[in-house]
Amino acid sequence: RDLHNTRFVPESAGGIRAEQVPTLRLQWAVGLPETTLFRSQPAVGGGAVFVGSQNGTVYALDRETGCTRWAYQAPTEIRTAVTLSEWKPGEAPDSPPFVSFGDDGGRVHAVDAASGHLLWTADLGQDPATTLTGAPTLYEGRLFVPISSIEDLFAIDPAYPCCTHQGAVVALDARSGRVLWKRSTLDEAPKEIGTRPNGTPIR
């Protein structure tokens, strides 16, 4: 089957028509400190733009002005997209809306969307090579988080016995950060299949 992703967004979701794109003009721009690249896609809601930065700061920027509503500091770079919980406009939600995201060290953070106050963190980095790059996905009170690894970089060292990381998907309780289940992407743990010329195991 031949599949194509055109990244098409209908007018009902994007709010503009294709012929309006050439007439768009810059409304505001914000320079973020200690940041030379973005790997965190923003989320928009509640009149704010939520985005993570290279130095670990997550910002809530006013959608109309670009002014900072709040800033939350994580320990390391934010590489995942920011996920915003849903609520219906004009209705008081059962619990405060929140944003969630993962950092470069394998930690998931949930932050109050209105104030920027930390609600909880979940450390999924049992392995020092663990990193989070995929966006958390919220569904029916559960936050599904893909776990990745930078172990291939560690393997540059001839003395490093690569590789043991299996990758996984974790389901967290969205209100507490408690791990509900974890599923590795490889069913079997890596086994030694040989050695490098210096005797370092290869897995």
XYZ file of C-alpha atoms in Angstrom:
203
model
C 0.000 0.000 0.000
C 1.342 3.403 -0.990
C 0.970 5.844 1.921
C 1.598 9.581 1.809
C 1.647 12.078 4.661
C 0.907 15.546 3.286
C 0.676 17.107 6.781
C -2.664 18.546 5.630
C -4.664 20.306 8.353
C -8.300 21.147 7.499
C -9.664 24.655 7.975
C -11.848 23.424 10.819
C -8.716 22.552 12.820
C -6.220 25.166 11.627
C -8.563 28.139 11.465
C -7.245 29.377 8.097
C -7.651 28.506 4.433
C -4.779 27.617 2.102
C -5.162 30.844 0.107
C -4.675 32.889 3.285
C -1.181 31.520 3.951
C 0.675 34.035 1.695
C -0.943 36.924 3.589
C 0.216 35.823 7.028
C 2.496 38.253 8.873
C 4.706 37.788 11.917
C 2.819 38.700 15.091
C 5.623 38.185 17.604
C 8.932 36.374 18.061
C 10.655 35.250 21.251
C 14.326 34.407 21.736
C 14.913 31.746 24.398
C 18.117 31.800 26.493
C 20.809 29.136 26.044
C 18.919 27.606 23.142
C 20.284 27.173 19.628
C 17.905 24.470 18.408
C 14.371 23.281 19.139
C 13.447 19.635 19.445
C 10.241 20.225 21.423
C 7.098 20.875 19.398
C 4.740 23.382 21.070
C 1.163 22.879 22.241
C -1.468 25.618 22.067
C -4.432 25.971 24.410
C -5.967 28.200 27.035
C -4.610 31.280 25.300
C -1.017 30.112 25.660
C 1.750 28.468 23.658
C 3.629 25.833 25.687
C 7.121 24.963 24.469
C 10.243 23.286 25.855
C 13.785 24.516 25.253
C 17.326 23.225 24.974
C 18.336 24.424 28.443
C 15.464 22.512 30.072
C 13.057 25.405 30.539
C 9.414 24.982 29.561
C 7.581 28.218 28.829
C 3.932 29.213 28.741
C 3.857 32.148 26.319
C 0.802 34.330 25.871
C -0.627 33.485 22.456
C -1.432 37.110 21.595
C 1.716 38.861 22.829
C 4.434 36.231 23.305
C 4.929 37.409 26.889
C 5.952 34.748 29.401
C 3.139 33.646 31.711
C 5.363 31.219 33.575
C 8.582 29.227 33.152
C 9.352 25.809 34.609
C 12.916 24.533 34.889
C 13.652 20.848 34.234
C 17.136 19.394 34.920
C 18.005 18.726 31.264
C 16.950 19.487 27.688
C 13.320 19.022 26.676
C 13.293 16.850 23.560
C 9.659 15.737 23.467
C 6.662 17.673 22.300
C 4.531 19.220 25.033
C 1.204 17.455 25.631
C -1.730 19.499 26.942
C -4.659 17.867 28.722
C -8.105 18.472 27.278
C -11.017 20.433 28.689
C -14.143 21.961 27.192
C -14.160 25.764 26.851
C -16.531 27.374 29.329
C -16.682 24.294 31.551
C -14.772 23.857 34.786
C -12.574 20.750 34.438
C -12.688 17.980 37.035
C -9.044 18.697 37.801
C -6.642 21.470 36.751
C -5.457 21.309 33.120
C -1.816 20.287 32.899
C 1.028 19.961 30.441
C 3.347 16.958 30.311
C 6.702 16.426 28.623
C 9.870 14.349 28.880
C 13.444 15.491 29.398
C 16.745 14.237 28.044
C 17.473 12.326 31.260
C 14.427 10.067 31.137
C 12.101 12.005 33.435
C 8.448 12.791 32.711
C 7.082 16.023 34.188
C 3.475 17.112 34.717
C 2.982 20.834 35.355
C -0.145 22.872 36.113
C -1.012 24.617 32.835
C -2.231 27.796 34.545
C 0.508 28.341 37.129
C 3.529 26.293 36.033
C 3.661 24.555 39.410
C 5.017 21.015 39.362
C 2.388 18.322 39.920
C 4.641 15.260 39.695
C 7.676 13.731 38.029
C 8.313 10.120 37.040
C 11.898 8.961 36.566
C 11.960 6.327 33.821
C 15.731 6.386 33.385
C 16.752 3.144 35.079
C 19.519 2.896 32.473
C 22.019 5.801 32.182
C 21.495 5.814 28.405
C 17.738 6.369 28.724
C 16.280 9.417 27.017
C 12.792 10.589 26.086
C 12.228 11.920 22.578
C 8.692 10.780 21.696
C 5.717 12.868 22.813
C 3.689 11.610 25.773
C 0.160 10.693 24.670
C -2.794 11.247 27.000
C -5.832 8.969 26.766
C -8.550 8.264 29.323
C -6.500 9.243 32.336
C -3.343 7.466 31.230
C -0.172 8.979 29.856
C 1.661 6.712 27.411
C 5.382 7.461 27.146
C 7.868 5.883 24.688
C 11.355 5.294 26.098
C 14.417 5.644 23.884
C 18.185 5.439 24.336
C 21.429 7.120 23.342
C 23.411 3.933 23.888
C 24.610 4.005 20.299
C 26.673 7.071 21.265
C 28.191 5.235 24.217
C 29.313 2.526 21.783
C 31.890 4.940 20.331
C 34.000 3.923 23.330
C 35.688 0.594 22.404
C 35.489 -0.459 26.057
C 31.703 -0.052 26.223
C 29.818 -3.390 25.994
C 27.013 -2.307 23.655
C 24.117 -2.756 23.656
C 21.683 -3.639 26.434
C 18.855 -1.099 26.181
C 15.585 -2.644 24.995
C 13.336 0.408 24.614
C 9.830 0.405 26.039
C 6.437 2.031 26.319
C 5.242 2.992 29.795
C 1.710 3.802 30.926
C 1.506 6.318 33.771
C -1.446 7.429 35.831
C -1.939 10.962 34.496
C -2.803 12.467 37.880
C -0.073 10.921 40.008
C 2.698 9.755 37.653
C 2.467 6.235 39.059
C 3.692 3.557 36.638
C 0.767 1.329 35.656
C 2.646 -0.944 33.277
C 5.743 -1.149 31.130
C 6.214 -3.072 27.896
C 9.653 -3.582 26.366
C 9.892 -3.321 22.595
C 12.205 -6.361 22.546
C 10.786 -9.529 24.088
C 14.171 -11.021 24.935
C 16.998 -9.388 26.855
C 20.118 -8.798 24.710
C 22.599 -11.674 24.704
C 26.307 -11.672 24.029
C 26.950 -12.543 20.386
C 30.685 -11.900 20.194
C 33.494 -9.615 21.246
C 35.396 -6.680 19.855
C 39.101 -7.089 19.068
C 39.867 -5.730 22.524
C 37.642 -8.346 24.167
C 34.699 -6.058 24.929
C 31.420 -8.019 24.704
C 29.005 -7.283 21.858
C 25.312 -7.674 22.623
